[in-house]
Coordinates of N, CA and C in Angstrom, one line a residue:
M738 N -3.4 -18.3 -1.1 CA -2.4 -17.2 -1.3 C -1.3 -17.8 -2.2
E739 N -0.6 -16.9 -3.0 CA 0.5 -17.3 -3.8 C 1.7 -17.7 -3.0
Q740 N 2.5 -18.6 -3.6 CA 3.7 -19.0 -3.0 C 4.7 -17.8 -3.2
N741 N 5.7 -17.8 -2.3 CA 6.7 -16.7 -2.3 C 7.4 -16.8 -3.7
L742 N 7.6 -15.6 -4.3 CA 8.3 -15.6 -5.6 C 9.7 -15.1 -5.4
T743 N 10.6 -15.5 -6.3 CA 11.9 -14.9 -6.3 C 12.0 -13.6 -7.0
L744 N 13.1 -12.9 -6.8 CA 13.2 -11.6 -7.5 C 13.2 -11.7 -9.0
E745 N 13.8 -12.8 -9.5 CA 13.8 -13.0 -10.9 C 12.4 -13.4 -11.4
E746 N 11.6 -14.1 -10.7 CA 10.3 -14.5 -11.1 C 9.4 -13.2 -11.1
L747 N 9.6 -12.3 -10.1 CA 8.8 -11.1 -10.1 C 9.1 -10.3 -11.3
A748 N 10.3 -10.1 -11.7 CA 10.7 -9.3 -12.8 C 10.1 -9.9 -14.1
A749 N 10.2 -11.3 -14.2 CA 9.7 -11.9 -15.4 C 8.1 -11.7 -15.5
R750 N 7.5 -11.8 -14.4 CA 6.0 -11.8 -14.4 C 5.5 -10.3 -14.7
M751 N 6.3 -9.3 -14.2 CA 5.8 -8.0 -14.4 C 6.0 -7.5 -15.8
G752 N 7.1 -8.0 -16.5 CA 7.3 -7.6 -17.8 C 7.6 -6.1 -17.9
G753 N 8.0 -5.6 -19.1 CA 8.3 -4.2 -19.3 C 9.7 -4.0 -19.7
D754 N 10.1 -2.7 -19.8 CA 11.5 -2.4 -20.3 C 12.5 -2.5 -19.1
S755 N 13.2 -3.6 -19.1 CA 14.1 -3.9 -18.0 C 15.2 -2.9 -17.8
T756 N 15.4 -2.0 -18.8 CA 16.5 -1.0 -18.7 C 16.0 0.3 -18.1
A757 N 14.7 0.4 -17.9 CA 14.1 1.6 -17.4 C 14.1 1.6 -15.8
P758 N 14.6 2.7 -15.2 CA 14.7 2.8 -13.8 C 13.3 2.6 -13.1
Y759 N 12.2 3.1 -13.8 CA 10.9 3.0 -13.2 C 10.4 1.5 -13.1
F760 N 10.8 0.8 -14.2 CA 10.5 -0.7 -14.2 C 11.2 -1.4 -13.1
I761 N 12.5 -1.1 -13.0 CA 13.4 -1.8 -12.0 C 12.8 -1.4 -10.6
A762 N 12.5 -0.1 -10.4 CA 11.9 0.3 -9.1 C 10.6 -0.5 -8.8
G763 N 9.8 -0.7 -9.8 CA 8.6 -1.4 -9.6 C 8.8 -2.8 -9.1
V764 N 9.8 -3.5 -9.7 CA 10.2 -4.9 -9.3 C 10.7 -4.9 -7.9
L765 N 11.6 -4.0 -7.5 CA 12.1 -3.9 -6.2 C 11.1 -3.5 -5.2
R766 N 10.1 -2.6 -5.6 CA 9.1 -2.2 -4.6 C 8.2 -3.4 -4.3
E767 N 7.8 -4.2 -5.3 CA 7.0 -5.4 -5.0 C 7.7 -6.4 -4.2
A768 N 9.0 -6.5 -4.5 CA 9.8 -7.5 -3.7 C 9.9 -7.1 -2.3
I769 N 9.9 -5.8 -2.0 CA 9.9 -5.3 -0.6 C 8.5 -5.6 0.0
Y770 N 7.4 -5.3 -0.7 CA 6.1 -5.6 -0.2 C 5.9 -7.0 0.1
R771 N 6.5 -7.9 -0.7 CA 6.2 -9.3 -0.6 C 7.2 -10.0 0.4
G772 N 8.2 -9.2 0.9 CA 9.1 -9.7 1.8 C 10.3 -10.5 1.2
V773 N 10.4 -10.4 -0.2 CA 11.5 -11.0 -0.9 C 12.8 -10.3 -0.5
L774 N 12.7 -9.0 -0.3 CA 13.8 -8.1 0.2 C 13.3 -7.6 1.6
P775 N 13.7 -8.3 2.7 CA 13.2 -8.0 4.0 C 13.7 -6.6 4.5
E776 N 13.0 -6.1 5.5 CA 13.4 -4.8 6.2 C 14.8 -5.0 6.8
G777 N 15.6 -4.0 6.7 CA 16.9 -4.0 7.3 C 18.0 -4.8 6.5
Q778 N 17.6 -5.3 5.3 CA 18.5 -6.1 4.5 C 19.3 -5.2 3.6
P779 N 20.7 -5.4 3.6 CA 21.5 -4.6 2.7 C 21.1 -5.0 1.2
L780 N 21.2 -4.0 0.4 CA 20.9 -4.2 -1.1 C 22.2 -4.1 -1.8
H781 N 22.8 -5.2 -2.1 CA 24.1 -5.2 -2.8 C 23.8 -5.0 -4.3
Q782 N 24.2 -3.8 -4.7 CA 23.8 -3.4 -6.1 C 24.4 -4.3 -7.2
A783 N 25.6 -4.8 -7.0 CA 26.2 -5.6 -8.0 C 25.4 -6.9 -8.1
Q784 N 25.0 -7.5 -7.0 CA 24.2 -8.7 -7.0 C 22.8 -8.5 -7.6
L785 N 22.2 -7.4 -7.2 CA 20.9 -7.1 -7.8 C 20.9 -6.9 -9.3
A786 N 21.9 -6.2 -9.7 CA 22.1 -5.9 -11.2 C 22.2 -7.2 -11.9
L787 N 23.0 -8.1 -11.3 CA 23.2 -9.4 -12.0 C 21.9 -10.3 -12.0
R788 N 21.2 -10.3 -10.9 CA 20.0 -11.1 -10.8 C 18.9 -10.6 -11.8
L789 N 18.9 -9.2 -11.9 CA 17.8 -8.6 -12.8 C 18.3 -8.5 -14.2
G790 N 19.6 -8.7 -14.4 CA 20.1 -8.5 -15.8 C 20.1 -7.1 -16.3
V791 N 20.4 -6.2 -15.4 CA 20.4 -4.7 -15.7 C 21.8 -4.2 -15.4
S792 N 22.0 -3.0 -16.0 CA 23.3 -2.3 -15.7 C 23.2 -1.5 -14.4
P793 N 24.3 -1.2 -13.8 CA 24.3 -0.5 -12.5 C 23.7 0.9 -12.5
I794 N 23.8 1.6 -13.6 CA 23.3 3.0 -13.6 C 21.7 3.1 -13.4
P795 N 20.9 2.4 -14.2 CA 19.5 2.4 -14.0 C 19.1 1.8 -12.7
L796 N 19.9 0.8 -12.2 CA 19.5 0.2 -10.9 C 19.7 1.2 -9.8
R797 N 20.8 2.0 -9.8 CA 21.0 3.0 -8.8 C 19.9 4.1 -8.9
E798 N 19.5 4.4 -10.1 CA 18.4 5.4 -10.3 C 17.1 4.9 -9.7
A799 N 16.9 3.6 -9.9 CA 15.7 2.9 -9.3 C 15.7 3.0 -7.8
L800 N 16.9 2.7 -7.2 CA 17.0 2.7 -5.7 C 16.8 4.2 -5.2
R801 N 17.2 5.1 -6.0 CA 17.0 6.5 -5.6 C 15.5 6.9 -5.6
L802 N 14.8 6.3 -6.6 CA 13.3 6.5 -6.6 C 12.7 5.9 -5.4
L803 N 13.1 4.7 -5.0 CA 12.6 4.1 -3.8 C 13.0 4.8 -2.5
E804 N 14.1 5.5 -2.6 CA 14.5 6.3 -1.4 C 13.5 7.5 -1.2
T805 N 13.0 8.1 -2.3 CA 12.1 9.1 -2.2 C 10.7 8.6 -1.6
E806 N 10.5 7.3 -1.7 CA 9.3 6.7 -1.2 C 9.5 6.2 0.3
G807 N 10.7 6.3 0.7 CA 11.0 5.9 2.1 C 11.2 4.4 2.3
L808 N 11.3 3.7 1.1 CA 11.4 2.2 1.2 C 12.9 1.8 1.2
V809 N 13.8 2.7 0.8 CA 15.2 2.4 0.7 C 16.0 3.6 1.3
S810 N 17.1 3.3 2.0 CA 17.9 4.4 2.4 C 19.4 4.1 2.1
F811 N 20.2 5.1 1.9 CA 21.6 5.0 1.6 C 22.4 5.3 2.8
Q812 N 23.2 4.3 3.2 CA 24.0 4.4 4.5 C 25.4 4.7 4.2
G813 N 25.8 5.7 3.5 CA 27.1 6.1 3.2 C 27.9 4.9 2.5
Y814 N 29.1 4.6 3.1 CA 29.9 3.6 2.5 C 29.2 2.2 2.6
R815 N 28.2 2.0 3.4 CA 27.5 0.7 3.6 C 26.6 0.5 2.5
G816 N 26.3 1.5 1.7 CA 25.4 1.3 0.5 C 23.9 1.4 0.9
A817 N 23.1 0.8 0.1 CA 21.6 0.9 0.2 C 21.1 -0.2 1.1
M818 N 20.0 0.0 1.7 CA 19.3 -1.0 2.5 C 17.8 -0.8 2.5
V819 N 17.0 -1.8 2.8 CA 15.6 -1.7 2.9 C 15.3 -1.1 4.3
T820 N 14.5 0.0 4.3 CA 14.2 0.7 5.6 C 13.2 -0.1 6.3
A821 N 13.1 0.1 7.6 CA 12.1 -0.5 8.5 C 11.1 0.6 8.9
L822 N 9.9 0.2 9.1 CA 8.8 1.1 9.6 C 8.6 0.9 11.1
S823 N 8.6 1.9 11.9 CA 8.4 1.8 13.3 C 6.9 1.9 13.6
V824 N 6.5 1.5 14.8 CA 5.1 1.6 15.2 C 4.7 3.1 15.2
E825 N 5.5 3.9 15.7 CA 5.2 5.3 15.8 C 5.0 6.0 14.4
E826 N 5.9 5.5 13.5 CA 5.8 6.0 12.1 C 4.5 5.5 11.4
A827 N 4.1 4.3 11.7 CA 2.9 3.7 11.1 C 1.7 4.5 11.6
Q828 N 1.7 4.8 12.9 CA 0.6 5.6 13.5 C 0.5 7.0 12.9
E829 N 1.6 7.7 12.7 CA 1.6 9.0 12.1 C 1.2 9.0 10.7
L830 N 1.7 8.0 9.9 CA 1.3 7.9 8.5 C -0.2 7.7 8.4
Y831 N -0.8 6.8 9.2 CA -2.3 6.6 9.1 C -3.1 7.9 9.6
E832 N -2.5 8.6 10.5 CA -3.2 9.9 10.8 C -3.2 10.8 9.6
M833 N -2.2 10.9 8.9 CA -2.1 11.7 7.7 C -3.1 11.1 6.6
V834 N -3.0 9.8 6.4 CA -3.9 9.2 5.4 C -5.4 9.5 5.8
A835 N -5.7 9.3 7.0 CA -7.1 9.6 7.4 C -7.6 11.0 7.1
A836 N -6.7 12.0 7.4 CA -7.0 13.4 7.2 C -7.2 13.6 5.7
L837 N -6.3 13.1 4.9 CA -6.5 13.3 3.4 C -7.7 12.6 2.8
E838 N -7.9 11.4 3.2 CA -9.0 10.6 2.6 C -10.4 11.2 3.0
T839 N -10.5 11.5 4.3 CA -11.8 12.1 4.7 C -12.1 13.4 4.0
N840 N -11.1 14.2 3.8 CA -11.2 15.5 3.1 C -11.6 15.3 1.6
L841 N -10.9 14.3 1.0 CA -11.2 14.0 -0.4 C -12.6 13.5 -0.6
L842 N -13.1 12.6 0.3 CA -14.4 12.1 0.2 C -15.4 13.3 0.4
R843 N -15.2 14.2 1.3 CA -16.1 15.3 1.5 C -16.2 16.2 0.3
I844 N -15.1 16.4 -0.4 CA -15.1 17.3 -1.6 C -15.8 16.5 -2.7
A845 N -15.4 15.2 -2.9 CA -15.9 14.5 -4.0 C -17.4 14.1 -3.9
F846 N -17.9 14.0 -2.7 CA -19.2 13.4 -2.5 C -20.3 13.8 -3.5
P847 N -20.5 15.1 -3.7 CA -21.6 15.5 -4.6 C -21.4 15.0 -6.0
R848 N -20.2 14.6 -6.4 CA -19.9 14.2 -7.8 C -19.8 12.7 -8.0
I849 N -20.1 12.0 -7.0 CA -20.0 10.5 -7.1 C -21.2 10.0 -7.8
T850 N -21.0 9.4 -9.0 CA -22.1 9.0 -9.9 C -22.5 7.5 -9.6
R851 N -23.6 7.1 -10.2 CA -24.1 5.7 -10.1 C -23.0 4.8 -10.7
R852 N -22.4 5.2 -11.8 CA -21.3 4.4 -12.4 C -20.2 4.1 -11.5
I853 N -19.8 5.1 -10.7 CA -18.8 5.0 -9.7 C -19.2 4.0 -8.6
L854 N -20.4 4.1 -8.2 CA -20.9 3.1 -7.2 C -20.9 1.7 -7.7
E855 N -21.3 1.5 -9.0 CA -21.3 0.2 -9.6 C -19.9 -0.3 -9.7
D856 N -18.9 0.5 -10.1 CA -17.5 0.1 -10.2 C -17.0 -0.3 -8.8
A857 N -17.4 0.5 -7.8 CA -16.9 0.2 -6.4 C -17.4 -1.1 -5.9
A858 N -18.7 -1.4 -6.2 CA -19.3 -2.7 -5.8 C -18.6 -3.9 -6.5
R859 N -18.3 -3.7 -7.8 CA -17.6 -4.7 -8.6 C -16.2 -4.9 -8.0
T860 N -15.5 -3.9 -7.6 CA -14.2 -4.0 -7.1 C -14.2 -4.8 -5.8
L861 N -15.2 -4.5 -4.9 CA -15.3 -5.3 -3.7 C -15.5 -6.8 -4.0
D862 N -16.3 -7.1 -5.0 CA -16.5 -8.5 -5.3 C -15.1 -9.1 -5.7
Q863 N -14.4 -8.4 -6.5 CA -13.0 -8.9 -6.9 C -12.1 -9.0 -5.7
M864 N -12.2 -8.1 -4.8 CA -11.3 -8.2 -3.6 C -11.7 -9.5 -2.8
E865 N -12.9 -9.8 -2.6 CA -13.3 -11.0 -1.9 C -12.9 -12.3 -2.5
A866 N -12.7 -12.2 -3.8 CA -12.2 -13.5 -4.5 C -10.7 -13.5 -4.7
E867 N -10.0 -12.4 -4.4 CA -8.6 -12.3 -4.6 C -7.8 -13.0 -3.5
G868 N -6.9 -13.9 -3.9 CA -6.1 -14.7 -3.0 C -4.7 -14.1 -2.8
D869 N -4.3 -13.2 -3.6 CA -2.9 -12.7 -3.5 C -3.0 -11.3 -2.8
C870 N -2.1 -11.2 -1.7 CA -2.2 -10.0 -0.8 C -1.8 -8.7 -1.6
I871 N -0.9 -8.8 -2.5 CA -0.5 -7.5 -3.1 C -1.6 -7.1 -4.2
R872 N -2.2 -8.0 -4.9 CA -3.2 -7.7 -5.8 C -4.5 -7.2 -5.0
W873 N -4.7 -7.8 -3.8 CA -5.8 -7.3 -2.9 C -5.5 -5.9 -2.5
R874 N -4.3 -5.6 -2.2 CA -3.9 -4.2 -1.8 C -4.2 -3.3 -3.0
D875 N -3.8 -3.7 -4.2 CA -4.1 -2.8 -5.4 C -5.5 -2.6 -5.6
L876 N -6.4 -3.6 -5.4 CA -7.8 -3.4 -5.6 C -8.4 -2.6 -4.5
N877 N -7.8 -2.7 -3.3 CA -8.2 -1.9 -2.1 C -8.0 -0.4 -2.5
Q878 N -6.8 -0.1 -3.1 CA -6.5 1.3 -3.5 C -7.5 1.8 -4.5
V879 N -7.8 0.9 -5.5 CA -8.8 1.2 -6.5 C -10.1 1.6 -5.9
F880 N -10.6 0.7 -5.0 CA -11.9 1.0 -4.3 C -11.9 2.4 -3.7
H881 N -10.9 2.7 -2.9 CA -10.9 4.0 -2.2 C -10.8 5.1 -3.2
N882 N -10.0 5.0 -4.2 CA -9.7 6.1 -5.1 C -11.0 6.4 -6.0
L883 N -11.8 5.4 -6.2 CA -13.0 5.6 -7.0 C -13.9 6.7 -6.3
F884 N -13.8 6.8 -5.0 CA -14.6 7.8 -4.3 C -13.9 9.2 -4.2
Y885 N -12.6 9.2 -4.4 CA -11.8 10.4 -4.2 C -11.5 11.1 -5.5
E886 N -11.4 10.4 -6.6 CA -11.0 11.0 -7.9 C -12.0 12.1 -8.4
P887 N -13.3 12.0 -8.1 CA -14.2 13.1 -8.5 C -13.9 14.5 -7.8
A888 N -13.1 14.4 -6.7 CA -12.7 15.7 -6.0 C -11.8 16.5 -6.9
D889 N -11.1 15.9 -7.9 CA -10.3 16.7 -8.8 C -9.2 17.4 -8.0
R890 N -8.5 16.6 -7.2 CA -7.4 17.1 -6.4 C -6.1 16.2 -6.6
P891 N -5.5 16.4 -7.8 CA -4.4 15.5 -8.2 C -3.2 15.6 -7.3
L892 N -2.9 16.7 -6.7 CA -1.8 16.8 -5.8 C -2.0 16.1 -4.5
T893 N -3.3 16.1 -4.0 CA -3.6 15.4 -2.8 C -3.6 13.9 -3.0
L894 N -4.1 13.5 -4.2 CA -4.1 12.1 -4.6 C -2.7 11.5 -4.7
D895 N -1.8 12.4 -5.2 CA -0.4 11.9 -5.4 C 0.2 11.8 -4.0
M896 N 0.0 12.7 -3.1 CA 0.5 12.6 -1.7 C -0.1 11.4 -1.0
L897 N -1.3 11.1 -1.2 CA -2.0 10.0 -0.6 C -1.3 8.7 -1.1
A898 N -1.1 8.6 -2.4 CA -0.4 7.4 -2.9 C 0.9 7.2 -2.3
R899 N 1.7 8.3 -2.1 CA 3.0 8.1 -1.5 C 2.9 7.7 0.0
L900 N 1.9 8.2 0.7 CA 1.8 7.7 2.1 C 1.4 6.2 2.1
R901 N 0.5 5.8 1.2 CA 0.1 4.5 1.2 C 1.2 3.5 0.8
Q902 N 2.1 4.0 0.0 CA 3.2 3.1 -0.3 C 4.0 2.7 0.9
K903 N 4.0 3.6 1.9 CA 4.7 3.3 3.1 C 3.9 2.4 4.1
T904 N 2.6 2.8 4.2 CA 1.8 2.0 5.1 C 1.5 0.6 4.6
D905 N 1.4 0.4 3.3 CA 1.0 -0.9 2.8 C 2.2 -1.9 2.7
R906 N 3.4 -1.5 3.1 CA 4.5 -2.4 2.9 C 4.4 -3.6 3.8
N907 N 3.6 -3.6 4.9 CA 3.4 -4.7 5.8 C 2.1 -5.4 5.5
I908 N 1.4 -5.2 4.4 CA 0.1 -5.7 4.2 C 0.1 -7.3 4.2
R909 N 1.2 -7.9 3.7 CA 1.2 -9.3 3.6 C 1.1 -10.0 5.0
Q910 N 1.6 -9.3 6.0 CA 1.6 -9.9 7.4 C 0.3 -9.7 8.1
H911 N -0.3 -8.6 8.0 CA -1.5 -8.3 8.9 C -2.8 -8.4 8.1
L912 N -2.8 -8.7 6.8 CA -4.0 -8.8 6.1 C -4.9 -10.0 6.6
V913 N -4.3 -11.1 6.9 CA -5.0 -12.2 7.4 C -5.9 -11.9 8.6
S914 N -5.4 -11.1 9.5 CA -6.1 -10.8 10.7 C -7.2 -9.7 10.5
M915 N -7.1 -8.9 9.5 CA -8.0 -7.8 9.3 C -9.0 -8.0 8.1
R916 N -8.7 -9.0 7.2 CA -9.4 -9.0 5.9 C -10.9 -9.1 6.0
E917 N -11.4 -10.0 6.8 CA -12.9 -10.2 6.9 C -13.5 -8.9 7.4
E918 N -13.0 -8.3 8.5 CA -13.6 -7.1 9.1 C -13.4 -6.0 8.1
S919 N -12.3 -5.9 7.5 CA -12.0 -4.8 6.5 C -13.1 -4.8 5.4
Q920 N -13.4 -6.0 4.9 CA -14.3 -6.1 3.8 C -15.7 -5.7 4.3
R921 N -16.1 -6.1 5.5 CA -17.4 -5.6 6.1 C -17.4 -4.1 6.1
Q922 N -16.3 -3.5 6.6 CA -16.3 -2.1 6.7 C -16.4 -1.4 5.3
H923 N -15.7 -2.0 4.3 CA -15.8 -1.5 2.9 C -17.3 -1.4 2.5
R924 N -18.0 -2.5 2.8 CA -19.4 -2.6 2.4 C -20.2 -1.5 3.1
G925 N -19.8 -1.2 4.3 CA -20.5 -0.1 5.1 C -20.3 1.2 4.5
I926 N -19.0 1.5 4.0 CA -18.7 2.8 3.4 C -19.5 2.9 2.1
L927 N -19.6 1.8 1.3 CA -20.3 1.8 0.0 C -21.8 2.1 0.3
A928 N -22.3 1.4 1.3 CA -23.8 1.6 1.6 C -24.1 3.0 2.0
A929 N -23.2 3.7 2.8 CA -23.4 5.0 3.2 C -23.4 6.0 2.0
V930 N -22.4 5.7 1.1 CA -22.3 6.6 -0.1 C -23.5 6.4 -1.0
E931 N -24.0 5.1 -1.2 CA -25.1 4.9 -2.0 C -26.4 5.6 -1.4
A932 N -26.4 5.6 -0.1 CA -27.6 6.3 0.6 C -27.5 7.8 0.5
R933 N -26.4 8.3 0.0 CA -26.1 9.8 -0.1 C -26.1 10.4 1.3
D934 N -25.5 9.6 2.3 CA -25.4 10.1 3.7 C -24.0 10.4 3.9
L935 N -23.6 11.7 3.7 CA -22.2 12.1 3.9 C -21.7 11.9 5.3
P936 N -22.4 12.3 6.4 CA -21.9 12.1 7.7 C -21.6 10.7 8.0
R937 N -22.5 9.8 7.6 CA -22.3 8.4 7.9 C -21.2 7.8 7.1
A938 N -21.0 8.3 5.8 CA -19.9 7.8 5.0 C -18.6 8.2 5.6
L939 N -18.5 9.5 6.1 CA -17.2 10.0 6.7 C -16.9 9.2 8.0
E940 N -18.0 8.9 8.7 CA -17.8 8.2 10.0 C -17.3 6.8 9.7
A941 N -17.9 6.1 8.7 CA -17.6 4.8 8.3 C -16.1 4.7 7.8
L942 N -15.7 5.7 7.0 CA -14.4 5.7 6.5 C -13.4 6.0 7.6
G943 N -13.7 6.9 8.5 CA -12.8 7.2 9.6 C -12.6 6.0 10.5
E944 N -13.7 5.2 10.8 CA -13.6 4.0 11.6 C -12.8 3.0 10.9
H945 N -13.0 2.8 9.6 CA -12.2 1.8 8.9 C -10.7 2.1 8.9
L946 N -10.3 3.3 8.7 CA -8.9 3.7 8.7 C -8.3 3.5 10.1
A947 N -9.1 3.9 11.1 CA -8.6 3.7 12.5 C -8.4 2.2 12.8
Y948 N -9.3 1.4 12.4 CA -9.2 0.0 12.6 C -8.0 -0.6 11.9
T949 N -7.8 -0.2 10.6 CA -6.6 -0.7 9.9 C -5.3 -0.3 10.5
S950 N -5.3 1.0 11.0 CA -4.1 1.5 11.6 C -3.8 0.7 12.9
N951 N -4.8 0.5 13.7 CA -4.7 -0.2 15.0 C -4.2 -1.7 14.8
D952 N -4.8 -2.3 13.7 CA -4.4 -3.7 13.5 C -3.0 -3.8 13.0
L953 N -2.5 -2.8 12.2 CA -1.1 -2.8 11.8 C -0.2 -2.6 13.0
Q954 N -0.6 -1.7 13.8 CA 0.3 -1.4 15.0 C 0.3 -2.6 16.0
S955 N -0.8 -3.3 16.1 CA -0.8 -4.4 17.0 C 0.1 -5.5 16.4
Y956 N 0.0 -5.7 15.1 CA 0.9 -6.7 14.5 C 2.4 -6.4 14.7
M957 N 2.7 -5.1 14.5 CA 4.1 -4.7 14.6 C 4.6 -4.8 16.1
R958 N 3.7 -4.5 17.0 CA 4.2 -4.7 18.4 C 4.4 -6.1 18.8
L959 N 3.6 -7.0 18.2 CA 3.8 -8.5 18.5 C 5.1 -8.9 17.9
E960 N 5.4 -8.4 16.7 CA 6.6 -8.7 16.0 C 7.8 -8.2 16.8
E961 N 7.7 -7.0 17.3 CA 8.8 -6.5 18.1 C 9.0 -7.3 19.4
G962 N 7.9 -7.7 20.0 CA 8.1 -8.6 21.2 C 8.7 -9.9 20.9
A963 N 8.3 -10.5 19.7 CA 8.9 -11.8 19.3 C 10.4 -11.7 19.1
K964 N 10.8 -10.6 18.4 CA 12.2 -10.4 18.2 C 13.0 -10.3 19.4
K965 N 12.5 -9.6 20.4 CA 13.2 -9.4 21.7 C 13.3 -10.7 22.5
R966 N 12.4 -11.6 22.3 CA 12.4 -12.9 23.0 C 13.4 -13.9 22.3
R967 N 13.8 -13.6 21.1 CA 14.7 -14.6 20.4 C 16.1 -14.5 20.9

């Protein structure tokens, strides 16, 4: 796995127009995913602007973008802070993700081509070789979306991406405990789709999402218990 990066290193590695709010939001989003900006931490805008070498206006616009994703909240005179995800919220988010993903797979199933199956298998191979948790997360999203894009439901895919931005914020902590089993389940989903067995594919996908949700909630409960004992 990669060593923890600083905010400045993330910005340099990502590249792009540092004056654009979307670029700044991308840097801050990845910093939240990687724990560089921990949950509950105040986001001092003057300090962030200085560290990133940007002006206050695009930085504030970037924070507002992250607010729409549920990653940042504005606390009146206290300013912005990184939001925390509760166990109950994680459960509800995954319930919505499961409903959307199974519906997308059902609609897309007749249009899944051999090329898509080959791309999905290649993506799984890349995931198994990937050591960085955030890039693994990105490949995981690619794998799933390969099966959903033929549904031609852009609004649903956009909503799904927004939900996953919230659920995936803790991927760095609980990936270690779920990675091997998750990969096995991915292979099961792919095998069912290759066999053109829609009921089995839907069942495999549903079980996979339930497993991921339960693993995340178990990790979060352990973390809550550890904090209470401190």
